[in-house]
Every structure is written in structure tokens, then in C-alpha cells.
Amino acid sequence: MKPVNVGLLGLGTVGGGTFNVLSRNAEEITRRAGRGIRITHAAAREYDAGSLPGIDDISVTDDAFSVVDNPDIDIVIELIGGYEPARELVLKAIANGKHVVTANKALIALHGNEIFAAAQEQGVMVAFEAAVAGGIPIIKAIREGLAANQIQWLAGIINGTGNFILTEMRDKGRDFDDVLKEAQALGYAEADPTFDIEGIDAAHKLTILASLAFGIPLQFDKVYTEGISRITREDVNYAGELGYRIKHLGYTRRTAEGIEMRVHPTLIPERRLIANVDGVMNAVLVNADAVGPTLYYGAGAGAEPTASAVVADVVDVVRVLTADPENRVPHLAFQPDSLTDTPVLDMEDISTAYYLRMQVSDKPGVMADITRILGDAGISIEAILQKEPAAGAERASVILLTHVVKERRMNRAISQIEALDSIDGSVTRIRLEHLNVD
Ligand code: HSE
């Protein structure tokens, strides 16, 4: 059968990895796909030809639109990243009747609803496995492998850069900025690394996972997003003393009132497997009614792990090229006319446990004031740790773990604690999830 022609947009970290994996494994990939798959055209402003053996045999241009408009191309792989011109290029490719494979989580999270509607109209596929958790086939797992289940919640370490930074800080006492520079050099970080450290990248990915899990439209603007930039080594150490690890977690849960979608640093009991996922590795823990908990683990960023997911999508697309569009796996796991408008909860309405750290005057009655405020608010305390002032200092650190409570109630209690004369500065609050599966 005639080989499938692919146009590759972007020859950076993931684009280069995709070119190399497709070339190196061409023979086995053909045996899997049933047809040859060849990149005939690529678009890139600059690239390192020395690291791309065979790149001189294909046509490379700096005009990405000429690739999406080329009638000889069947599948466009978009690996440019960012919102624009990626959105315009993808919509153009779809309008031209081409299937699209993308690793662009920002694009799918913000414009996926529009893109999938356009794709459905044209009868083409948009595949995006590489958009979430790098090389882990989590989209396929949720969309197909868990199709029998009602998913209750999922929790993921879904930003490799952030996990790499937190791990190096904890294990080697390294400085935040120094580790971030290394993550950039290794090709893990986004073009704008604030997307990694402020949680935006993880929020893009959580938006996609929540849609697949619960059959709701993509709603990036409803995700509560907090990054890791304010995590201190002190908190990492105190959490450790209490038997927890701090991880940057994306968490989504279906409750009777609505759906929680949140990304923030989170204490997790260190005995949980997911608490031990370190470095650039990602993991997603899915709790579903029939199968129970399942855990997916693998490299969350980097050239070839991400290329692994991109190329698998290309193989998937090639396999269904001749299938009737109605019989394809729907983009967002549920049939497009069966998505629901279940409300997404405001952050004040979510329920979770908390780690609180505060600097207090080392004098009688302070602890009683704090516990009274929490008691009056109906917040029960699970553990207390008090650290004596350092030599010559006047303030002691008090660390509290609470049971589960509504965020609104905790916000009020924190304001009252911060108003006490005996409290210095603001209270550090980190949410805590036990991730119980029974
Ligand atoms: N910057 C992202 C990360 C790349 O570190 O996870 C993979 O999506």
C-alpha cells in the first residue's frame, strides 16, 4: 500500500525526537501500522541538522503554512507549541482535510473544543496523546482502557520540570533556580518556564484529563492553579518529619455538588507509590468504580519519551484512515453530543485536608488561641509539630495538619489566626490529599 505522507511542524526537542524515532524504527512501525509512514516535509526556522540523520533527504521550509497547504500530505504533526500560530495551522490543516497529531497541551486545553468540532465536521482525527504526561499513554488508557468505568477521581504528577525541581531540592538540597536551568538545558521546560513553575502547564494537562474522565467540555479557565515557586526547603523537611512528601499535583474529582479541578503543591503520605515518583518522571493515579485504582508511570518530558507518544498517535491515525468517522474513538472519550454541563466547583467549595505552618511568639497561650480558632470553625487537628526558636531568635514554628474541611471555612480560620498579635506574618498553607482508594 502507498506510504502515508507526514508533514512535521517544528524540529525542536520533540520535533527532532519524533523525526529520529520515526526514522530509526521505520521498519517495525510499518509492520504495526500496515503502511509505511514517511516524513516528507518539515517546517522549522532553525534546527540542528547534525542531530537529525536523514533530514537532508526531506524538504525543510520555514513556512509552516506551505506544509499544511501541501496536497500531498496526509497527516500534519504540530510540534511548534504555544497558542498561535499553532491554532491557525491546526485549523487550516483540518480545513484542508488532513489528520492532525499534536503534543500541544496549551492549544488543546484552550482551543480543543473548537478544534474537535472542526475536526468532526471534516471527518478527520486530532490525536494528542503527547499533550499529557509525555510518554505515558494516559489518554489511551482513560479513553479506551477504562471505558467501562465511572471514574471517581484522578491525581497526577503531570509536570516533569516541577517534579525534577522538587526532587532535586529535597534530595540534594539544590537551589531552585539552578535546577530550573538544568531542566531547561535538558529540554524539559516550556519555552516560558513560568508555565512549569506556576502550574499553568499542569493546569493545561489537568483540563484535558478531567474532560476525558468525566465527559465534560474542556474548561481551562475553571482550574484552580498554584505553582511550586513558594515551596521552601523548610516545608519539604517538616512534611517529611510528619510522613509526607510534597508533590505538585493535578487533582480532579467528581462530587455530588460538581467537579473539582485543581493544581497545587500537595502533601501526600510517603507510603503511596505516587509520592515516590521522582525527577522528570510523571505518574497518574486513577480511581474508578469497577477496576479500582490504577497507576500509570513514565517519563513526563524529553525528546524521545514525548516522541514515543507522538509516533503512537500517528500509527493510530494511519490504522483508522479508512475507518468510518462515526466508528472512531471520540476525541474526548465520550460522544461529542453526550458531554455534560456538570458544574466545576469554585475553589472555596472544595474539601481537602491542610498543612499549616506559622511563626508564633514563644509565650504561653499562643497554641490555645490557634486551636480555639480552629475548634470554633469545626476544623479538627490531626497532628501538631512545634519547633523551638533557633538560637537568638524569638519566634517558634508551629506546624499543624488538619482533617478534611471546606476551603471556605479554612480561609476564614487562617484570616483569624493571622490577625492574632502572637502570629508573625502570614500562615503557609499547603493542601493535603491522602489519596485513599477504599
Ligand atoms: N514542560 C513540560 C514538563 C513538558 O516539564 O512536563 C512536557 O509536557
GROMACS .gro file of C-alpha atoms and ligand atoms in nm, residues 105 158-161 188-190 196 201 205 300-301, ligand 1:
model
   21
  105LYS     CA    1  -0.144   2.086   2.567
  158ILE     CA    2   0.198   1.589   3.532
  159ASN     CA    3   0.478   1.841   3.505
  160GLY     CA    4   0.822   1.685   3.472
  161THR     CA    5   1.012   2.009   3.525
  188TYR     CA    6   1.211   1.951   2.982
  189ALA     CA    7   1.091   2.306   3.044
  190GLU     CA    8   0.842   2.506   2.840
  196ASP     CA    9   0.606   2.493   3.454
  201ASP     CA   10   0.136   2.362   3.213
  205LYS     CA   11  -0.296   1.888   3.120
  300GLY     CA   12   0.687   1.310   3.156
  301ALA     CA   13   0.909   1.516   2.928
  439HSE     N1   14   0.740   2.130   3.031
  439HSE     C1   15   0.667   2.008   3.034
  439HSE     C2   16   0.703   1.931   3.160
  439HSE     C3   17   0.698   1.928   2.912
  439HSE     O1   18   0.806   1.964   3.222
  439HSE     O2   19   0.631   1.842   3.199
  439HSE     C4   20   0.612   1.806   2.891
  439HSE     O3   21   0.479   1.842   2.871
   0.00000   0.00000   0.00000
